[in-house]
CSV table of C-alpha atoms in Angstrom, one decimal:
chain,number,residue,atom,x,y,z
N,137,MET,CA,-20.5,19.7,-1.3
N,138,LYS,CA,-17.3,20.3,0.3
N,139,ILE,CA,-14.8,17.3,0.6
N,140,ALA,CA,-11.7,17.6,2.6
N,141,ILE,CA,-8.9,15.0,2.1
N,142,SER,CA,-6.3,14.4,5.2
N,143,THR,CA,-2.8,13.2,3.3
N,144,SER,CA,-0.4,13.3,6.3
N,145,VAL,CA,0.3,9.8,6.7
N,146,ILE,CA,1.6,9.2,2.8
N,147,GLN,CA,5.2,9.6,4.1
N,148,ARG,CA,6.5,12.0,1.4
N,149,GLY,CA,5.1,9.2,-1.3
N,150,LYS,CA,7.3,6.2,0.1
N,151,THR,CA,4.2,4.0,1.2
N,152,GLY,CA,1.6,2.0,-0.1
N,153,VAL,CA,-1.1,3.9,1.7
N,154,ALA,CA,0.8,7.0,-0.1
N,155,GLN,CA,-0.1,5.1,-3.4
N,156,TYR,CA,-3.7,4.6,-2.4
N,157,VAL,CA,-4.0,8.2,-1.6
N,158,LEU,CA,-2.4,9.9,-4.8
N,159,ALA,CA,-4.3,7.2,-7.1
N,160,LEU,CA,-7.7,7.9,-5.3
N,161,THR,CA,-7.0,11.7,-5.5
N,162,LYS,CA,-6.2,11.6,-9.6
N,163,ALA,CA,-9.6,9.1,-9.9
N,164,LEU,CA,-11.4,11.5,-8.3
N,165,LEU,CA,-10.2,14.6,-10.4
N,166,PRO,CA,-13.5,14.1,-12.7
N,167,TYR,CA,-15.9,14.8,-10.3
N,168,ALA,CA,-13.8,18.2,-8.9
N,169,ASP,CA,-16.3,19.7,-11.3
N,170,VAL,CA,-19.5,19.4,-9.6
N,171,VAL,CA,-17.6,19.1,-5.8
N,172,LYS,CA,-15.1,21.1,-4.1
N,173,PHE,CA,-12.1,18.9,-2.7
N,174,HIS,CA,-9.9,20.3,-0.3
N,175,ILE,CA,-6.3,18.2,-0.1
N,176,LEU,CA,-4.7,18.6,3.1
N,177,ALA,CA,-1.0,18.1,2.3
N,178,LEU,CA,2.0,18.6,4.5
N,179,ALA,CA,4.2,21.2,3.0
N,180,GLN,CA,7.5,18.8,2.0
N,181,ASP,CA,4.4,16.5,0.4
N,182,LEU,CA,3.1,19.4,-1.7
N,183,PRO,CA,4.8,18.9,-5.1
N,184,LEU,CA,2.9,15.0,-5.2
N,185,PHE,CA,-0.1,17.0,-5.8
N,186,GLU,CA,0.7,19.3,-8.3
N,187,PHE,CA,-1.5,17.1,-10.8
N,188,ALA,CA,-4.6,18.4,-8.9
N,189,ARG,CA,-3.5,22.2,-8.9
N,190,GLY,CA,-6.3,23.9,-10.3
N,191,ARG,CA,-8.6,21.2,-10.3
N,192,MET,CA,-8.6,20.9,-6.4
N,193,GLU,CA,-7.5,23.3,-3.6
N,194,ILE,CA,-4.4,22.1,-2.0
N,195,VAL,CA,-4.2,23.3,1.4
N,196,PRO,CA,-0.6,23.2,2.9
N,197,VAL,CA,0.0,22.0,6.1
N,198,ASP,CA,2.9,23.2,8.4
N,199,GLU,CA,5.5,20.6,8.7
N,200,GLN,CA,5.6,21.3,12.4
N,201,TRP,CA,2.8,18.8,12.5
N,202,ARG,CA,4.5,15.8,10.9
N,203,PRO,CA,5.9,13.9,13.8
N,204,ALA,CA,3.6,11.3,14.8
N,205,VAL,CA,2.5,12.4,18.2
N,206,ARG,CA,1.9,15.8,16.9
N,207,ASN,CA,0.1,14.9,13.9
N,208,ILE,CA,-2.3,13.0,15.8
N,209,TRP,CA,-3.0,16.3,17.6
N,210,TRP,CA,-3.2,18.1,14.9
N,211,HIS,CA,-5.8,15.7,13.6
N,212,GLN,CA,-7.9,15.8,17.2
N,213,GLN,CA,-7.6,19.5,18.2
N,214,VAL,CA,-6.3,21.5,15.2
N,215,LEU,CA,-8.2,20.0,11.8
N,216,PRO,CA,-11.9,19.7,13.4
N,217,ARG,CA,-11.7,23.9,13.5
N,218,TRP,CA,-10.4,24.2,10.6
N,219,LEU,CA,-13.2,22.1,9.1
N,220,ASP,CA,-16.0,24.1,11.0
N,221,LYS,CA,-14.5,27.5,9.6
N,222,GLN,CA,-14.6,26.1,5.9
N,223,GLN,CA,-18.0,24.6,6.4
N,224,ILE,CA,-16.6,20.9,5.2
N,225,ASP,CA,-19.3,18.3,4.6
N,226,VAL,CA,-16.9,15.4,4.6
N,227,LEU,CA,-13.7,14.4,6.0
N,228,HIS,CA,-11.9,11.7,4.7
N,229,VAL,CA,-9.0,10.4,6.3
N,230,PRO,CA,-7.4,7.6,4.3
N,231,SER,CA,-5.3,5.8,7.5
N,232,TYR,CA,-6.9,4.3,10.5
N,233,ARG,CA,-3.8,5.8,12.4
N,234,ARG,CA,-5.3,9.8,12.0
N,235,MET,CA,-9.1,8.9,12.6
N,236,VAL,CA,-11.0,12.2,14.0
N,237,HIS,CA,-12.9,11.4,17.4
N,238,THR,CA,-15.3,14.4,16.9
N,239,ALA,CA,-16.1,16.8,14.1
N,240,HIS,CA,-19.1,18.8,12.9
N,241,CYS,CA,-19.4,16.9,9.5
N,242,HIS,CA,-19.4,13.4,8.2
N,243,LEU,CA,-16.3,11.2,9.0
N,244,VAL,CA,-15.3,8.6,6.2
N,245,SER,CA,-11.9,7.0,7.1
N,246,THR,CA,-9.9,3.8,4.9
N,247,ILE,CA,-8.6,1.1,6.8
N,248,HIS,CA,-5.9,-0.6,5.3
N,249,ASP,CA,-5.4,-3.4,7.6
N,250,LEU,CA,-5.2,-4.3,11.1
N,251,ALA,CA,-1.8,-5.4,11.3
N,252,PRO,CA,-1.0,-4.6,15.0
N,253,PHE,CA,-3.3,-7.4,15.8
N,254,HIS,CA,-1.4,-10.1,13.7
N,255,VAL,CA,2.3,-9.4,13.5
N,256,LYS,CA,3.8,-9.2,16.7
N,257,LYS,CA,6.3,-6.1,17.4
N,258,LYS,CA,5.4,-4.8,13.8
N,259,TYR,CA,6.0,-1.5,15.7
N,260,ASP,CA,7.0,0.2,18.9
N,261,LEU,CA,5.1,-0.3,22.2
N,262,ALA,CA,3.1,3.0,22.0
N,263,ARG,CA,1.9,2.6,18.3
N,264,MET,CA,1.1,-0.9,19.1
N,265,ILE,CA,-1.2,0.3,22.1
N,266,TYR,CA,-2.4,3.0,20.0
N,267,GLY,CA,-3.0,0.4,16.8
N,268,ARG,CA,-4.8,-2.0,19.4
N,269,VAL,CA,-6.6,0.1,21.9
N,270,ILE,CA,-7.3,3.8,20.9
N,271,VAL,CA,-8.2,3.3,17.2
N,272,LYS,CA,-10.7,0.8,18.4
N,273,HIS,CA,-12.9,3.6,19.8
N,274,LEU,CA,-11.9,5.9,16.9
N,275,ALA,CA,-13.5,3.8,14.5
N,276,ARG,CA,-16.7,3.6,16.1
N,277,ARG,CA,-17.0,7.1,15.9
N,278,GLN,CA,-16.8,7.4,12.2
N,279,ASN,CA,-19.6,7.8,10.0
N,280,GLY,CA,-18.3,5.8,7.0
N,281,ILE,CA,-15.6,3.1,6.9
N,282,ILE,CA,-13.8,2.1,3.9
N,283,ALA,CA,-12.1,-1.5,3.8
N,284,VAL,CA,-9.6,-2.2,1.2
N,285,SER,CA,-10.5,-5.9,1.1
N,286,THR,CA,-12.8,-8.0,2.5
N,287,SER,CA,-10.4,-9.9,4.8
N,288,THR,CA,-10.1,-6.5,6.2
N,289,ALA,CA,-13.6,-5.8,6.8
N,290,GLN,CA,-13.6,-9.1,8.6
N,291,ASP,CA,-10.9,-7.9,10.8
N,292,ILE,CA,-12.3,-4.8,11.5
N,293,GLU,CA,-15.8,-6.5,12.5
N,294,HIS,CA,-13.9,-9.0,15.0
N,295,TYR,CA,-11.2,-6.3,16.6
N,296,PHE,CA,-13.3,-3.1,16.8
N,297,GLY,CA,-16.9,-4.5,16.6
N,298,VAL,CA,-18.0,-2.6,13.3
N,299,PRO,CA,-20.2,-5.0,11.3
N,300,VAL,CA,-19.1,-5.9,7.8
N,301,GLN,CA,-22.5,-4.7,6.5
N,302,LYS,CA,-22.0,-1.2,7.8
N,303,GLN,CA,-18.6,-1.1,6.0
N,304,ASN,CA,-17.9,-0.7,2.5
N,305,VAL,CA,-15.7,-2.8,0.6
N,306,ILE,CA,-13.8,-1.1,-1.9
N,307,LEU,CA,-10.7,-2.9,-3.2
N,308,ASN,CA,-7.7,-0.6,-4.2
N,309,GLY,CA,-7.3,-0.2,-8.1
N,310,ILE,CA,-4.0,0.3,-10.3
N,311,ASP,CA,-3.3,2.3,-13.1
N,312,HIS,CA,-3.2,0.3,-15.7
N,313,ALA,CA,-1.6,3.3,-18.1
N,314,ARG,CA,1.3,2.9,-16.1
N,315,PHE,CA,1.0,-0.7,-15.0
N,316,ASN,CA,1.3,-3.1,-18.3
N,317,PRO,CA,3.3,-5.7,-20.0
N,318,GLY,CA,5.0,-3.0,-22.5
N,319,ASP,CA,8.0,-3.2,-24.2
N,320,ARG,CA,9.7,-5.7,-22.2
N,321,PRO,CA,13.5,-5.6,-23.9
N,322,ALA,CA,13.4,-1.9,-23.8
N,323,ALA,CA,12.6,-2.5,-20.0
N,324,CYS,CA,15.4,-4.7,-19.7
N,325,ASP,CA,17.8,-2.3,-21.4
N,326,GLN,CA,16.6,0.4,-18.9
N,327,VAL,CA,17.0,-1.4,-15.8
N,328,ALA,CA,20.6,-2.6,-17.1
N,329,GLN,CA,21.5,0.9,-17.6
N,330,ARG,CA,20.0,2.1,-14.4
N,331,TRP,CA,20.9,-0.8,-12.1
N,332,GLN,CA,23.5,-2.8,-13.7
N,333,LEU,CA,20.9,-5.8,-13.3
N,334,GLN,CA,20.8,-8.8,-15.7
N,335,GLU,CA,18.1,-11.2,-16.0
N,336,PRO,CA,17.2,-13.6,-14.0
N,337,PHE,CA,16.5,-12.0,-11.1
N,338,PHE,CA,13.6,-12.2,-8.1
N,339,LEU,CA,12.3,-9.2,-7.2
N,340,TYR,CA,10.6,-8.0,-4.0
N,341,VAL,CA,9.3,-4.3,-3.8
N,342,SER,CA,7.9,-3.3,-0.3
N,343,ARG,CA,9.9,-0.8,2.2
N,344,LEU,CA,12.3,-2.9,4.0
N,345,GLU,CA,10.1,-3.5,7.4
N,346,HIS,CA,11.3,-6.4,9.9
N,347,PRO,CA,9.7,-8.6,10.6
N,348,ALA,CA,6.4,-8.2,9.0
N,349,LYS,CA,7.7,-8.1,5.2
N,350,ASN,CA,9.5,-11.3,6.1
N,351,HIS,CA,12.6,-10.2,4.0
N,352,THR,CA,14.9,-12.3,6.5
N,353,ARG,CA,13.2,-15.6,5.7
N,354,LEU,CA,13.2,-14.8,1.8
N,355,ILE,CA,17.4,-14.0,2.2
N,356,GLU,CA,17.4,-17.7,4.1
N,357,ALA,CA,15.2,-19.3,1.3
N,358,PHE,CA,17.1,-17.7,-1.4
N,359,ASP,CA,20.8,-19.0,-0.2
N,360,GLN,CA,19.1,-22.6,0.1
N,361,PHE,CA,18.1,-22.1,-3.4
N,362,LYS,CA,21.4,-20.8,-4.7
N,363,THR,CA,23.7,-23.5,-2.4
N,364,SER,CA,21.2,-26.4,-4.1
N,365,SER,CA,21.2,-25.0,-7.4
N,366,GLY,CA,24.0,-23.3,-8.1
N,367,SER,CA,21.5,-20.9,-10.2
N,368,PRO,CA,22.9,-17.4,-11.6
N,369,TRP,CA,19.5,-16.1,-10.2
N,370,GLN,CA,20.0,-13.1,-8.2
N,371,LEU,CA,17.8,-11.5,-5.3
N,372,VAL,CA,17.0,-7.7,-5.9
N,373,LEU,CA,15.0,-5.8,-3.1
N,374,ALA,CA,13.5,-2.6,-3.8
N,375,GLY,CA,12.0,-0.3,-0.8
N,376,SER,CA,13.0,2.2,1.4
N,377,ASP,CA,14.6,1.6,4.8
N,378,TRP,CA,12.0,1.2,7.5
N,379,HIS,CA,11.1,-0.1,11.0
N,380,GLY,CA,14.0,-3.1,11.7
N,381,ALA,CA,15.6,-2.7,8.4
N,382,GLU,CA,19.0,-2.9,10.0
N,383,HIS,CA,18.2,-6.9,10.7
N,384,ILE,CA,17.5,-7.2,7.0
N,385,HIS,CA,21.0,-5.3,5.7
N,386,ALA,CA,22.8,-7.6,8.4
N,387,ALA,CA,20.7,-10.8,7.2
N,388,ALA,CA,22.1,-10.2,3.6
N,389,ARG,CA,25.4,-9.3,4.6
N,390,ASP,CA,25.7,-12.7,6.3
N,391,SER,CA,24.3,-14.5,3.1
N,392,ARG,CA,26.6,-16.9,1.5
N,393,HIS,CA,25.2,-15.5,-1.7
N,394,ALA,CA,25.7,-12.0,-0.3
N,395,LYS,CA,27.2,-10.6,-3.9
N,396,ASP,CA,23.8,-11.8,-5.7
N,397,ILE,CA,21.5,-9.8,-3.2
N,398,ARG,CA,20.8,-6.1,-4.8
N,399,PHE,CA,19.0,-3.3,-2.7
N,400,LEU,CA,18.1,-0.5,-4.7
N,401,GLY,CA,16.3,1.7,-2.1
N,402,PHE,CA,13.3,3.4,-3.0
N,403,VAL,CA,12.3,3.0,-6.7
N,404,GLU,CA,10.4,6.1,-8.4
N,405,ASP,CA,7.0,5.8,-9.5
N,406,ALA,CA,8.0,6.4,-13.0
N,407,VAL,CA,10.4,3.7,-13.5
N,408,LEU,CA,8.9,1.0,-11.3
N,409,PRO,CA,6.9,-0.3,-14.1
N,410,ASP,CA,9.9,-1.1,-16.1
N,411,LEU,CA,11.4,-3.2,-12.7
N,412,TYR,CA,8.5,-5.5,-12.7
N,413,ARG,CA,8.5,-5.7,-16.5
N,414,ALA,CA,12.3,-6.6,-16.6
N,415,ALA,CA,12.2,-9.1,-13.6
N,416,SER,CA,12.1,-12.6,-14.2
N,417,THR,CA,9.9,-13.3,-11.3
N,418,MET,CA,8.4,-11.3,-8.2
N,419,VAL,CA,8.4,-12.8,-4.8
N,420,TYR,CA,6.4,-11.4,-2.1
N,421,PRO,CA,6.5,-13.5,0.9
N,422,SER,CA,4.9,-10.8,3.5
N,423,LEU,CA,3.5,-12.5,6.9
N,424,PHE,CA,0.4,-9.9,6.4
N,425,GLU,CA,-1.4,-7.6,4.2
N,426,GLY,CA,-4.6,-5.7,4.3
N,427,PHE,CA,-4.2,-5.8,0.5
N,428,GLY,CA,-0.8,-6.1,-1.0
N,429,LEU,CA,-0.4,-3.7,-4.2
N,430,PRO,CA,2.6,-5.0,-5.5
N,431,PRO,CA,1.6,-8.4,-6.9
N,432,ILE,CA,-1.0,-7.0,-8.7
N,433,GLU,CA,1.3,-4.3,-10.5
N,434,ALA,CA,3.7,-7.0,-11.0
N,435,MET,CA,1.3,-9.0,-12.5
N,436,ALA,CA,-0.2,-5.8,-14.7
N,437,CYS,CA,3.4,-5.6,-16.0
N,438,GLY,CA,3.5,-9.1,-17.4
N,439,CYS,CA,5.7,-10.4,-14.2
N,440,PRO,CA,5.1,-14.2,-12.8
N,441,VAL,CA,4.3,-13.8,-8.9
N,442,ILE,CA,5.2,-16.1,-6.0
N,443,THR,CA,3.3,-14.9,-2.5
N,444,SER,CA,1.9,-15.8,0.6
N,445,ASN,CA,-2.1,-16.0,1.0
N,446,CYS,CA,-1.8,-14.3,4.5
N,447,GLY,CA,-4.6,-11.5,5.2
N,448,SER,CA,-5.9,-10.5,2.1
N,449,LEU,CA,-3.2,-11.9,-0.4
N,450,GLY,CA,-5.0,-15.0,-1.3
N,451,GLU,CA,-8.1,-13.1,-2.2
N,452,VAL,CA,-6.6,-10.7,-4.2
N,453,VAL,CA,-4.2,-13.0,-6.1
N,454,GLY,CA,-6.8,-15.5,-6.5
N,455,ASN,CA,-5.2,-18.6,-8.9
N,456,ALA,CA,-2.7,-16.4,-10.8
N,457,ALA,CA,0.1,-16.4,-8.3
N,458,ARG,CA,2.4,-19.4,-6.9
N,459,ILE,CA,1.2,-19.3,-3.1
N,460,ILE,CA,4.0,-20.1,-0.5
N,461,ASN,CA,4.1,-20.7,3.1
N,462,PRO,CA,5.6,-17.4,4.4
N,463,GLU,CA,7.2,-19.0,7.5
N,464,ASP,CA,8.1,-22.0,6.0
N,465,VAL,CA,12.3,-21.6,4.5
N,466,GLY,CA,12.1,-24.8,2.8
N,467,ASP,CA,8.6,-24.2,1.0
N,468,MET,CA,10.0,-20.9,0.1
N,469,ALA,CA,13.4,-22.2,-1.4
N,470,LYS,CA,11.0,-24.9,-3.1
N,471,ALA,CA,9.1,-22.3,-5.1
N,472,LEU,CA,12.2,-20.4,-6.2
N,473,GLN,CA,13.6,-23.5,-7.3
N,474,GLU,CA,10.3,-24.5,-9.3
N,475,VAL,CA,9.8,-21.2,-11.0
N,476,ALA,CA,13.7,-20.6,-11.7
N,477,SER,CA,14.1,-24.1,-13.4
N,478,HIS,CA,10.7,-24.7,-15.0
N,479,ARG,CA,10.2,-21.7,-17.6
N,480,GLU,CA,6.8,-23.2,-18.6
N,481,LYS,CA,5.5,-23.2,-15.2
N,482,ARG,CA,6.8,-19.4,-14.6
N,483,GLU,CA,5.1,-18.4,-18.2
N,484,ALA,CA,2.0,-20.2,-17.5
N,485,LEU,CA,1.8,-17.6,-14.3
N,486,ILE,CA,1.9,-14.9,-17.1
N,487,PRO,CA,-1.5,-14.6,-18.8
N,488,ALA,CA,-3.2,-15.6,-15.3
N,489,GLY,CA,-1.8,-12.9,-13.7
N,490,LEU,CA,-3.1,-10.2,-16.4
N,491,GLN,CA,-6.4,-11.5,-16.3
N,492,ASN,CA,-6.3,-11.5,-12.5
N,493,ALA,CA,-5.2,-7.9,-12.6
N,494,ARG,CA,-8.0,-6.3,-14.7
N,495,ARG,CA,-10.4,-6.9,-11.6
N,496,PHE,CA,-8.3,-3.6,-10.2
N,497,ASN,CA,-9.8,-0.5,-11.5
N,498,TRP,CA,-9.5,3.1,-9.6
N,499,ASP,CA,-12.0,4.5,-11.9
N,500,ASP,CA,-14.8,2.4,-10.6
N,501,ASN,CA,-13.3,2.6,-7.2
N,502,ALA,CA,-13.5,6.4,-7.2
N,503,ARG,CA,-17.0,6.2,-8.4
N,504,ARG,CA,-17.7,4.0,-5.1
N,505,VAL,CA,-16.0,6.0,-2.9
N,506,MET,CA,-17.9,9.3,-4.2
N,507,GLU,CA,-21.4,7.1,-3.3
N,508,VAL,CA,-19.6,6.9,0.6
N,509,TYR,CA,-19.2,10.5,0.6
N,510,GLU,CA,-22.5,11.2,-0.3
N,511,LYS,CA,-24.5,8.9,1.8
N,512,PRO,CA,-25.7,11.2,4.5
N,513,PHE,CA,-27.2,13.7,2.1
N,514,THR,CA,-30.6,13.3,1.5
N,515,GLY,CA,-31.3,14.2,-2.3
N,516,SER,CA,-28.1,13.9,-3.4
N,517,ARG,CA,-27.1,12.1,-6.5
N,518,SER,CA,-25.7,8.8,-7.4
N,519,TRP,CA,-22.5,8.6,-9.2
N,520,GLY,CA,-23.2,6.4,-11.4
N,521,GLY,CA,-22.3,6.5,-15.5
């Protein structure tokens, strides 16, 4: 069996979808001995897949196809011809934004969320129309849909008309070799040296996207918390600037406690676990998530978590986090005050988080993804054992 995975939506490795694609590719490596994988990657993204070279065929895609409109055209017009020429059996597109309409092979797509239906002004008008209208028809053309949570699967049924029972709900995983409690004092030293950060601090790991990621309300809640408590805690925002980032930076500049709000920019994979380990508490007040990896990564590193339960987050974090209403600034400020002032409450979240994080395993997920790939082929093996 020959499988092609299109990776052009990973944005140079700086998004949650990128983490999904890279982790899934690594987890699929053991199957490369029995099936042929082709990883299609834009030229500037090729270094991210060096770990697979020699086990999988890495296929360069010219950078001219990176811009969104051109990339959509490439998927609909150029890619199908390449699939025919290579006699590909399965195409996996791990994002609803690039699902292929027609090809002479089995079409599989991962849908991470349907945020355009839940968050107003998440994208510009053209992207909102594409996400709401065009994608609906593309989804119905897929032979296999992978939903990363039950919440997302229910959205796909509601908005796209694809029944949950015809989808494959496969939760994301995390790399437990990377994300674990580790040596916290050493992590604190590393974070202090790299960013001059000292405990205590709240950490938010997410791209700086407004309004979906809710940074501005978090900054307002942090202001309320600092003003009422006089606490030394800082707020640390880690992530690349994205759509609407200027509103987040403006809110921080206007804050009465601007000196205690830090922007770290994109944090490389190699140092992210230490940042989680050093943080006093992670706060993740997103307005909507199709899954939400950062809270689980934080939990696996022994970091207490405050989060909303919007979208899939309630399903993902279970009872292992302090839940807030992300649209209620006062409720958010109360949660910040609670975990900052009561060490015992903060520390009680740590074992609960560690236990919850164990549910998310990429090895098991890769086996289930392989089962989706082989469904249409009679006489094909089951990827168990």
